[in-house]
Short mmCIF file of C-alpha atoms in Angstrom, two decimals:
data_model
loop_
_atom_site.label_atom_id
_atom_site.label_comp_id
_atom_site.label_asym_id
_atom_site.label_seq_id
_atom_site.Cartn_x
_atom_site.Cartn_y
_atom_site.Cartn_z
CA UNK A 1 44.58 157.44 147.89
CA UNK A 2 44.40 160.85 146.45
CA UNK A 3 45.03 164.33 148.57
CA UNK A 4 43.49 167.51 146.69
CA UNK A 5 44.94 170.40 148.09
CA UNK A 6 42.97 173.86 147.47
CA UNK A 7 45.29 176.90 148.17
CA UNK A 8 46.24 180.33 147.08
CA UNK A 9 50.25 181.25 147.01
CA UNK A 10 49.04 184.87 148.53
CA UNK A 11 47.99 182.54 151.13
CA UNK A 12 50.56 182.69 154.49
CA UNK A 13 48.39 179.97 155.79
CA UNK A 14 48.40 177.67 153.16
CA UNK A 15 52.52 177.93 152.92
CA UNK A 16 52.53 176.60 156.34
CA UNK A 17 49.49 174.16 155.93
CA UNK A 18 51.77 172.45 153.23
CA UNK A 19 54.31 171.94 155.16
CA UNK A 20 52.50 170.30 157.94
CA UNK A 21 50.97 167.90 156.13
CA UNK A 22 54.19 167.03 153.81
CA UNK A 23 55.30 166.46 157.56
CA UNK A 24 52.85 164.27 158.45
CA UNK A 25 52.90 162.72 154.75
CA UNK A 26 56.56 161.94 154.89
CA UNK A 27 56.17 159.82 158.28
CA UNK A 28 53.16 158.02 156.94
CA UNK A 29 53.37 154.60 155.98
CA UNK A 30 51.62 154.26 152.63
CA UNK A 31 52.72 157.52 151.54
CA UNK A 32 53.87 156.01 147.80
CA UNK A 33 50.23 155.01 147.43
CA UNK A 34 49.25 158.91 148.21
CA UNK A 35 48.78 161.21 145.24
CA UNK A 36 48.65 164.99 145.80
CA UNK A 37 46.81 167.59 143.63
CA UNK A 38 46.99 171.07 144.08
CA UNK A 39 43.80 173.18 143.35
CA UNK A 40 43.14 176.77 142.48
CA UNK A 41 41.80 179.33 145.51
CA UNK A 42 42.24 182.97 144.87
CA UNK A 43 41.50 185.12 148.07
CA UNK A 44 41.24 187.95 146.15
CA UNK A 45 40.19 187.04 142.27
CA UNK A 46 38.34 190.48 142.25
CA UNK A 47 41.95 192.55 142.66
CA UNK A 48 43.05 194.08 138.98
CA UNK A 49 46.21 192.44 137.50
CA UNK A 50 47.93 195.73 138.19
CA UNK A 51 46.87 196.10 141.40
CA UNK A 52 50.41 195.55 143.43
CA UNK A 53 51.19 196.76 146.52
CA UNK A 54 53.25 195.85 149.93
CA UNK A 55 51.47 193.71 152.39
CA UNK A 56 51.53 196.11 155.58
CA UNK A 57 49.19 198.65 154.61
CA UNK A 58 47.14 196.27 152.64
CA UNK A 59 46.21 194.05 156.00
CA UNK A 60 46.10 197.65 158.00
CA UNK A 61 43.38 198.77 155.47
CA UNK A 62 41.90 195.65 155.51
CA UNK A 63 41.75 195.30 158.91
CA UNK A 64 40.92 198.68 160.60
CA UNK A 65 44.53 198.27 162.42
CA UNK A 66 47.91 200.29 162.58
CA UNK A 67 50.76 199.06 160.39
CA UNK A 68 52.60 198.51 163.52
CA UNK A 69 49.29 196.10 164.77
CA UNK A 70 49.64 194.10 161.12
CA UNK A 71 52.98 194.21 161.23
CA UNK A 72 53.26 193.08 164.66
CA UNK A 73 50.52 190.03 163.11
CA UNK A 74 52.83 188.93 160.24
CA UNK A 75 55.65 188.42 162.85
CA UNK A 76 53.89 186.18 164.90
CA UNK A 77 52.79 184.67 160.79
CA UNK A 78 56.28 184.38 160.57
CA UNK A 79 57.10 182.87 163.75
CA UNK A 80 54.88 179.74 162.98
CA UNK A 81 56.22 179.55 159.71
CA UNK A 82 60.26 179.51 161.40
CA UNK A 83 58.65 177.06 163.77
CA UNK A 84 58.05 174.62 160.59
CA UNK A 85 61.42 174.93 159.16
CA UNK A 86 60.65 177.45 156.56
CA UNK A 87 62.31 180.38 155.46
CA UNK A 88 59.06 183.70 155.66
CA UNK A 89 60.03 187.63 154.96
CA UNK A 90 58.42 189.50 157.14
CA UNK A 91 58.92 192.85 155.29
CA UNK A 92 58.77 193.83 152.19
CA UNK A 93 56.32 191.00 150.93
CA UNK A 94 53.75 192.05 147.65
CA UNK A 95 50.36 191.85 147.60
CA UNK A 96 48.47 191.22 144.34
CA UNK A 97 46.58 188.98 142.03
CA UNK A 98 47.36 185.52 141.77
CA UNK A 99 45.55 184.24 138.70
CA UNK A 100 48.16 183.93 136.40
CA UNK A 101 50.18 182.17 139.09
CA UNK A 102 46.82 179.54 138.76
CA UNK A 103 46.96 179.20 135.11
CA UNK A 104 50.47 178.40 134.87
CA UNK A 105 49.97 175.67 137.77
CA UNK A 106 47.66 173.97 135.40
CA UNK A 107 50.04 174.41 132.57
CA UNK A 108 52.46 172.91 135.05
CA UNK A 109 50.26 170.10 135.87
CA UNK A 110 49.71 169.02 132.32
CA UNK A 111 53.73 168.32 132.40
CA UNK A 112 53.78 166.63 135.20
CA UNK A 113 55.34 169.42 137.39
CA UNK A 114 52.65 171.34 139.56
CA UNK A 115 54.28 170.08 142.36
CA UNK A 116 57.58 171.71 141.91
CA UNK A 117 56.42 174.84 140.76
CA UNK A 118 53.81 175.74 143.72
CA UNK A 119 56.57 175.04 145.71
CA UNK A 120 58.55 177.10 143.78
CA UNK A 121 55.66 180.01 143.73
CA UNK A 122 55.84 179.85 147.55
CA UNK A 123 58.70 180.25 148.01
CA UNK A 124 59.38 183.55 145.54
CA UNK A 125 56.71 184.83 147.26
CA UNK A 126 57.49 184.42 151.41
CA UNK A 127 60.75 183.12 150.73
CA UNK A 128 62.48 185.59 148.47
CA UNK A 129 63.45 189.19 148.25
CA UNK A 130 62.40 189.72 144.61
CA UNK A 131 58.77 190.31 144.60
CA UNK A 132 56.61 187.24 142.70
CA UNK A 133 54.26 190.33 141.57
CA UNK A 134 56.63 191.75 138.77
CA UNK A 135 55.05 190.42 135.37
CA UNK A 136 55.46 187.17 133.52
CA UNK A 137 59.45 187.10 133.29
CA UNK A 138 59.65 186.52 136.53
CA UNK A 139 57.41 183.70 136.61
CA UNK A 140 58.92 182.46 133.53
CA UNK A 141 62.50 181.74 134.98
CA UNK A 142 60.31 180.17 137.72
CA UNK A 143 58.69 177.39 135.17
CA UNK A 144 62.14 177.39 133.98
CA UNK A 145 63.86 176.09 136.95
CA UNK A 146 61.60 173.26 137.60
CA UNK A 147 61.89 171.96 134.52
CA UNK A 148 59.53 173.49 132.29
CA UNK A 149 59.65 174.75 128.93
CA UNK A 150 60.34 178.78 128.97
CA UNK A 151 58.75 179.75 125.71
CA UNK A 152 55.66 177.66 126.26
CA UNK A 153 55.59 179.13 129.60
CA UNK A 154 55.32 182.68 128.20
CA UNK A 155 52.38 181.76 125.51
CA UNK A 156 50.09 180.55 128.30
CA UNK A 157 51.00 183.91 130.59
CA UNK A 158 50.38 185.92 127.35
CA UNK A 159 46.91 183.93 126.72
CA UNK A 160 44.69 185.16 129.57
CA UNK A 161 42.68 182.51 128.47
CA UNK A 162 44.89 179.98 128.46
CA UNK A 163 43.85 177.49 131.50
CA UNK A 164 41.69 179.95 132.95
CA UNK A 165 38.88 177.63 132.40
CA UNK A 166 40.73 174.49 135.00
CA UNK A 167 40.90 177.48 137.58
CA UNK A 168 37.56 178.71 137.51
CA UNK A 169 36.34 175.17 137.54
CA UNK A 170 38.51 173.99 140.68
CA UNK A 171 37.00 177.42 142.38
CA UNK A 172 33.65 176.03 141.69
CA UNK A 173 34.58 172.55 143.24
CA UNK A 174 36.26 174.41 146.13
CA UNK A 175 32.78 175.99 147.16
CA UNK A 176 30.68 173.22 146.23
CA UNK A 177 32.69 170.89 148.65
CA UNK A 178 32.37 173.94 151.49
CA UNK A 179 34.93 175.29 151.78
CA UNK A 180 35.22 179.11 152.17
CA UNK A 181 39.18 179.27 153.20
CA UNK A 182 42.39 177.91 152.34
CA UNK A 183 43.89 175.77 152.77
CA UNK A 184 41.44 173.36 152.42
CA UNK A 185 42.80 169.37 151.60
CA UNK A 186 40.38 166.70 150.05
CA UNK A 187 41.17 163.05 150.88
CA UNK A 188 39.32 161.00 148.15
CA UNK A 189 36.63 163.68 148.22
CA UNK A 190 35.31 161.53 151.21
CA UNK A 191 37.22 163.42 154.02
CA UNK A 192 38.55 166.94 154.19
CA UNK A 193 40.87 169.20 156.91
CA UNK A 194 40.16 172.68 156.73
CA UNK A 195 43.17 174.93 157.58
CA UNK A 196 46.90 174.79 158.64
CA UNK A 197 46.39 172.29 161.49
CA UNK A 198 48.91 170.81 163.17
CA UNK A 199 50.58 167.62 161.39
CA UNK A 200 49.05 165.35 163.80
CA UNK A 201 46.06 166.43 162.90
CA UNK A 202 46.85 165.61 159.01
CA UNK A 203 48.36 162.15 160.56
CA UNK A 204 44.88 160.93 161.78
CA UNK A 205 43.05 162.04 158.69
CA UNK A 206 45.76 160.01 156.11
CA UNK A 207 45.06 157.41 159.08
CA UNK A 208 41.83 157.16 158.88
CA UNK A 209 41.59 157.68 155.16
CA UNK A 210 43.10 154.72 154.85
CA UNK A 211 41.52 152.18 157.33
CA UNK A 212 38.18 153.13 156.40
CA UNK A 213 38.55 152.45 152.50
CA UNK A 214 35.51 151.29 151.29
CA UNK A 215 34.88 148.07 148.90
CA UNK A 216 33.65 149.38 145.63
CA UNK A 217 30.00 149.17 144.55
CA UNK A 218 30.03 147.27 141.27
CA UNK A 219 27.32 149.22 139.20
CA UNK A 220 26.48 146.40 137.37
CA UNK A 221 26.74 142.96 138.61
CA UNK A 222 26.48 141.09 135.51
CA UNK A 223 30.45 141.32 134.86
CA UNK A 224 31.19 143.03 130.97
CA UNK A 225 32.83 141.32 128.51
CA UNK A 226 36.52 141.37 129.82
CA UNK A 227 40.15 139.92 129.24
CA UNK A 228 41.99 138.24 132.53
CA UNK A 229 44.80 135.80 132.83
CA UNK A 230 43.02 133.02 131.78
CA UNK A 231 41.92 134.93 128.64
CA UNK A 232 39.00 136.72 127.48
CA UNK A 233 35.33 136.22 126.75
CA UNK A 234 34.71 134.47 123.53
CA UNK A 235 32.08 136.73 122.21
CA UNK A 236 28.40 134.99 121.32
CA UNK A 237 27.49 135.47 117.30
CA UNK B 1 35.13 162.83 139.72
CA UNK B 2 37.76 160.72 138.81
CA UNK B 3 37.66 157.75 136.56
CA UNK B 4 40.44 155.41 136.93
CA UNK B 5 40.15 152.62 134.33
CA UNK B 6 42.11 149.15 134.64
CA UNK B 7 43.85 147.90 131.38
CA UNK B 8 46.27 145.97 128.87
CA UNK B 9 47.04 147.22 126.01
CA UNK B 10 46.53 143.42 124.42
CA UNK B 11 43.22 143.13 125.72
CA UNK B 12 40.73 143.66 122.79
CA UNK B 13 37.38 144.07 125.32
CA UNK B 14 39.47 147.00 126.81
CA UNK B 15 39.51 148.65 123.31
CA UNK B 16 36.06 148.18 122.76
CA UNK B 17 34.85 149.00 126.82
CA UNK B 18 36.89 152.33 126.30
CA UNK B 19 35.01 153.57 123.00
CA UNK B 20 31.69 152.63 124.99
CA UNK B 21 32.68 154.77 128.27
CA UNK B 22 34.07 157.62 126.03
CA UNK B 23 30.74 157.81 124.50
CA UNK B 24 28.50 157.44 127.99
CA UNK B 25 31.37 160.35 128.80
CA UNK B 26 30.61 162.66 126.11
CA UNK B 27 27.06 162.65 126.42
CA UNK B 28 27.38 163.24 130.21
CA UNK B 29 26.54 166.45 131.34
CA UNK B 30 29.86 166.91 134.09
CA UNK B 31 32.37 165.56 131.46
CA UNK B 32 34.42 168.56 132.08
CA UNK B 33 34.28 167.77 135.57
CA UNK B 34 35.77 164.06 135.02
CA UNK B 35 39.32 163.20 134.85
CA UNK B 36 40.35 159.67 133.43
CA UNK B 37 43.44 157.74 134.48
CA UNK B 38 44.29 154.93 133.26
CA UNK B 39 45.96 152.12 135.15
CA UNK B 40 48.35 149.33 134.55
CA UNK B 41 47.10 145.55 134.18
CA UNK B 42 49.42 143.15 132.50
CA UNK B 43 46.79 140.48 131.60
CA UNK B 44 50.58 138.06 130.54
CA UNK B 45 52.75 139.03 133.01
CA UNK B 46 54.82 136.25 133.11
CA UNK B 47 55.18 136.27 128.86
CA UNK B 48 59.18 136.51 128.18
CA UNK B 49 60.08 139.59 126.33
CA UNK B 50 61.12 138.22 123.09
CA UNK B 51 58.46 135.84 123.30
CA UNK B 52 55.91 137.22 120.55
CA UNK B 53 53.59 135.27 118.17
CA UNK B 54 50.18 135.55 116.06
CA UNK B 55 47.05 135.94 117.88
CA UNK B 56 45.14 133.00 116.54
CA UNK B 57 47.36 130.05 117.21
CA UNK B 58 48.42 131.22 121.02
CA UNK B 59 44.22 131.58 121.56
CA UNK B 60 43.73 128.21 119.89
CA UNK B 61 45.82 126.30 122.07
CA UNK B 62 45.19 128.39 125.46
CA UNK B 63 41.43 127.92 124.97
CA UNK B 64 41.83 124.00 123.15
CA UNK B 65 40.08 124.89 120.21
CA UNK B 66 41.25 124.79 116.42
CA UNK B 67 42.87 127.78 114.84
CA UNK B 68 39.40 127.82 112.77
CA UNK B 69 37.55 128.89 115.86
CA UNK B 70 40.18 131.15 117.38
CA UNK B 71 39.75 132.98 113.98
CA UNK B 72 35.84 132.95 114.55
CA UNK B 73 35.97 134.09 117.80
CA UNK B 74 38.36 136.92 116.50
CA UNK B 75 36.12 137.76 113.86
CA UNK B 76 32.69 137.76 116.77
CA UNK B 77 35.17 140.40 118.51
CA UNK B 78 35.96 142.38 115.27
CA UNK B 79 32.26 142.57 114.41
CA UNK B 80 31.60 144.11 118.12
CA UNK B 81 34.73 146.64 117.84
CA UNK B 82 33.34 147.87 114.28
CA UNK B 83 29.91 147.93 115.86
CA UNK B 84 31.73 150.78 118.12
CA UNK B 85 33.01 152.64 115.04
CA UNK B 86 36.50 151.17 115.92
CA UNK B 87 38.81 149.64 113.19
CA UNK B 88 39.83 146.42 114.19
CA UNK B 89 42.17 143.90 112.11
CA UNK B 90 40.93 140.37 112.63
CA UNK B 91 44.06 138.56 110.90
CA UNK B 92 47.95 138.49 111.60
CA UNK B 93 47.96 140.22 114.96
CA UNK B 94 50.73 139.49 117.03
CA UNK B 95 50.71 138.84 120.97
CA UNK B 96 53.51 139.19 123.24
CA UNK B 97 54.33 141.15 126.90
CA UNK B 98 52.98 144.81 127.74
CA UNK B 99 55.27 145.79 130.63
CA UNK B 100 57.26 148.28 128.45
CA UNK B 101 54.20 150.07 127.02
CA UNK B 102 53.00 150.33 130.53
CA UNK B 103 56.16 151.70 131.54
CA UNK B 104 56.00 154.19 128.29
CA UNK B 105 52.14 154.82 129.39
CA UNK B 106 53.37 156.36 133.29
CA UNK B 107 56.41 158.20 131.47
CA UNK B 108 53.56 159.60 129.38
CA UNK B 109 51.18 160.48 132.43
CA UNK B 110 54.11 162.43 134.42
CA UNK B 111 54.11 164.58 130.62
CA UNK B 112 50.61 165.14 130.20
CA UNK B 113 50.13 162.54 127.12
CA UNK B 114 48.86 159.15 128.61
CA UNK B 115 45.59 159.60 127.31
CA UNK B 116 46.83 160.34 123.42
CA UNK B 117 49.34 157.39 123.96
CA UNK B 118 47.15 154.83 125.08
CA UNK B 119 44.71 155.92 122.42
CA UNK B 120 47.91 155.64 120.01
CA UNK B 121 48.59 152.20 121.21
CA UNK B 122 45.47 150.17 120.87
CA UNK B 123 45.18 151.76 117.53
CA UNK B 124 48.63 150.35 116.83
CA UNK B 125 48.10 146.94 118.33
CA UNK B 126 44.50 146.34 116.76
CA UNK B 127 44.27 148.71 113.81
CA UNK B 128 47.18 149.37 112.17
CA UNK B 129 49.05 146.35 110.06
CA UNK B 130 52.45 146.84 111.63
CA UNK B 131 53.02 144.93 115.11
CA UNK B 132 53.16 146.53 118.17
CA UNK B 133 55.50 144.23 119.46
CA UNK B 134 58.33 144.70 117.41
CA UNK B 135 60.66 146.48 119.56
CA UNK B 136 61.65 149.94 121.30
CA UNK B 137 61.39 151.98 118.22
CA UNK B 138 58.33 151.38 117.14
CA UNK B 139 57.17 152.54 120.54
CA UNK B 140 59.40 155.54 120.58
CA UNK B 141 57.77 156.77 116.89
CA UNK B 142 54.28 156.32 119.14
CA UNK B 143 55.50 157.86 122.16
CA UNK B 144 57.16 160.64 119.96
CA UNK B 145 53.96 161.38 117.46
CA UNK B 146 51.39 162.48 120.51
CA UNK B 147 53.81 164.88 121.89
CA UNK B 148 56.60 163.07 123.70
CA UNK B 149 60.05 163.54 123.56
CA UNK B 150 61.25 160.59 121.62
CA UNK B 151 65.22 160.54 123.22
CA UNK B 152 63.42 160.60 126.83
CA UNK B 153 60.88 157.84 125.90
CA UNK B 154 64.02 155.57 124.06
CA UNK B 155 65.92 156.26 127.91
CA UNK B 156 62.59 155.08 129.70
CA UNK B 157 62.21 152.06 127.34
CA UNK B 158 66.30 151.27 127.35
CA UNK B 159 66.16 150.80 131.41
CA UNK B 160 63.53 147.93 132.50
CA UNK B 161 63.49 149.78 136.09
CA UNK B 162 62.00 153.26 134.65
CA UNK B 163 58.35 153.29 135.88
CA UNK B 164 58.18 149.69 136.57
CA UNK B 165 57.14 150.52 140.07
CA UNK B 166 54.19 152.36 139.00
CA UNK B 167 53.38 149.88 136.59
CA UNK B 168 53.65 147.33 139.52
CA UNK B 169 51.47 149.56 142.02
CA UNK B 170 48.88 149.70 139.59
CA UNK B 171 48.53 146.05 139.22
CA UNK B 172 48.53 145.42 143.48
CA UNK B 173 45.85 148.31 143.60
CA UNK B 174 43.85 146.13 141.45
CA UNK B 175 43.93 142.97 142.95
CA UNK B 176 42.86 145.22 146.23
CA UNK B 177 40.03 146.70 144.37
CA UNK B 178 39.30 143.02 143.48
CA UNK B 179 39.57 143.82 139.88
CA UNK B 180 40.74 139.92 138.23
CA UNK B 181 40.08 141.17 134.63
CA UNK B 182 40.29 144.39 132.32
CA UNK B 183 38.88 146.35 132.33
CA UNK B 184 37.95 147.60 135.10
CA UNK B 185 36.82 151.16 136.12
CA UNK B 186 36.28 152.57 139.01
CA UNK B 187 34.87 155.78 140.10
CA UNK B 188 35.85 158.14 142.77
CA UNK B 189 37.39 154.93 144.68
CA UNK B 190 33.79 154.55 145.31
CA UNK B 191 31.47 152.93 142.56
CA UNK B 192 33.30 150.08 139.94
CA UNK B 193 32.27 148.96 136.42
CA UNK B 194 33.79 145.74 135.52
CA UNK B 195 34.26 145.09 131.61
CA UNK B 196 33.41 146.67 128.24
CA UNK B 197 29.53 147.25 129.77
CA UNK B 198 27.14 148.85 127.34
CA UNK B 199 27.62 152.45 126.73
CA UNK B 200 23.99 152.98 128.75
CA UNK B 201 25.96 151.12 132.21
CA UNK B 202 28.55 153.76 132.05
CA UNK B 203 26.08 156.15 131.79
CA UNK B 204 24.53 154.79 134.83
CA UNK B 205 27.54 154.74 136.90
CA UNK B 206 28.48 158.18 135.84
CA UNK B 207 24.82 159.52 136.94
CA UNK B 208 24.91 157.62 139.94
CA UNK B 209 27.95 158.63 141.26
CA UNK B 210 27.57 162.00 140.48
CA UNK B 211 24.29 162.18 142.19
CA UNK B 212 25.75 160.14 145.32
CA UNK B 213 28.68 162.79 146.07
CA UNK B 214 28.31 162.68 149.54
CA UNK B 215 29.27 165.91 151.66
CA UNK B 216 32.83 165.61 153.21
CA UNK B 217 33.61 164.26 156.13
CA UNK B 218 36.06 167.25 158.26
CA UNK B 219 38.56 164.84 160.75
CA UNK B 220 38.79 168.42 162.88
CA UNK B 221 35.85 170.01 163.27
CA UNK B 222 37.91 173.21 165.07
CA UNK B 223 39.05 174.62 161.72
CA UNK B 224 43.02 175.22 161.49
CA UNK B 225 44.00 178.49 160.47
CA UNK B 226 43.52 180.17 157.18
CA UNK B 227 42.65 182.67 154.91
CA UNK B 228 39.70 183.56 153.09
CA UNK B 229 38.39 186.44 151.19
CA UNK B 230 37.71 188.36 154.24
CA UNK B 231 41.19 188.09 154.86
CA UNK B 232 43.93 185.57 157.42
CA UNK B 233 43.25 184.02 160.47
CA UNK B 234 45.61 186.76 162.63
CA UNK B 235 48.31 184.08 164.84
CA UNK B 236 47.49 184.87 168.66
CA UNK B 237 51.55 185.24 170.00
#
């Protein structure tokens, strides 16, 4: 079975989300036979590279509030975050663009380590002090320390067009399947959970997932010319 | 859409089936859209290690036929491989077991390279005049000439317990899929082609299941929280 996993790391929501369902993925009982994909989602591809700022007065623009009223919002962020065992800043956090975060999570893929770097991007950017916004270095050392290679890691940040193409195309998928917010997870492209719900929630979908498997549809009855244990066919001259 | 495609490296109709799907996949007009995995299927499991032999008389006396038709039958399946543009050497190939390459073929999926290796390794087991089956190096000088690090791939091939539980999951999804010979492919868990079909089936199937996507399922209609581009579901304290 196969979770895709559409998120953004500028994404408070989608931090949390993953932890719920690694929650619920941890307790359930074929999760060896579950393979997770994570998906590019920018909430805000339109922002300019350079465009870095702190997120208080970026949600108090955005939202017609005070900075006291957003700040006051990414507390209570916060608090659900605590509540899952994770470890969010409430001040200080960066705001920017996260494209170059997406490209080198397809670079990371290709080498088998997307998994330990979005983890890693999360946690630079809710976890940390040190902004995740500060230019490639920084996201260098964070290939780096989950395994991947540093100098290769610096050509595809230098190469805006390097992987570009796998995040615009998971965008694409992302609003063809619906959905307009992350997190958004994919269960064999048959089911999907929209949003940080609770684990339980992520529970009955693996659950259900699972027991409703369907048998395949052969395309073609007529079996192909194939090999088994008792050997293959002897093609007719 | 995902392809996943059931196979042994020793299987000669899974040589051939993949040149026909790779050609129904490059005339398809969502091949960027596709991924292909392929999956492990030991079509000799029980075959000692060190037990490895010609082609011709192990097919003459699992079939009961003389070595004379073994060689014709070889020939019938050269004639269709070279029909596919494939080189394939109808004398002095050797047989033997697969498990290591499958191991080698998962160590090459968590780096990015199983499609180059397998690719490397049929050519190597039905093109090329040197055996396959002559020991760990020749598969580390494989492993190593698409990209892989050859002291990592000696270390997976050294220790019979790297990857042999992916090689083993593989082989019980199968058997659930109800897939008794190679190959097998199946798309999106959904639709299956069994054996080297025509290039114009896998075109089919591709079509098909493309144009049978069926809108996701959501297991919670109440969407969770999360963020979009207008912004973050704001936490209620």
């Amino acid at each position: 079975m196969r979770v895709e996993i559409w998120s953004d790391i500028a994404c408070p929501w989608c931090y949390v989300g993953k932890a719920r369902f690694e929650k619920a993925l941890a307790a359930f009982p074929h999760h060896d036979e579950v393979e997770v994909v994570h998906r590019s989602f920018e909430l805000d591809p339109g922002r300019a590279k350079d465009d870095i700022g702190p997120v208080i007065p970026m949600l108090a623009k955005k939202y017609g509030m005070s900075e006291a009223q957003a700040q006051a919002a990414e507390d209570n962020l916060g608090a659900q975050a605590t509540a899952e065992g994770l470890v969010y800043r409430t001040r200080d956090r960066d705001h920017g663009n996260t494209f170059d975060m997406h490209r080198l999570l397809h670079f990371a893929k290709e080498h088998g380590r997307q998994g330990e770097l979005i983890q890693a991007l999360y946690e630079a950017n809710f976890a940390e002090e040190a902004s995740v916004f500060t230019g490639d270095e920084r996201l260098v050392a964070l290939a780096a320390a989950v395994g991947l290679d540093a100098d290769a890691a610096r050509k595809v940040l230098a190469d805006p067009t390097a992987y570009a193409d796998e995040v615009r195309a998971d965008e694409r998928e992302a609003a063809q399947l619906g959905a307009t917010g992350v997190p958004f997870f994919v269960i064999d492209r048959k089911y999907g959970v929209s949003g940080a719900q609770p684990a339980d929630v992520f529970t009955q979908a693996l659950t259900q997932a699972w027991g409703e498997r369907s048998p395949l549809t052969l395309i073609d009855q007529s079996a192909g010319e194939a090999c088994g244990p008792d050997g293959c066919a002897v093609p007719q001259s």
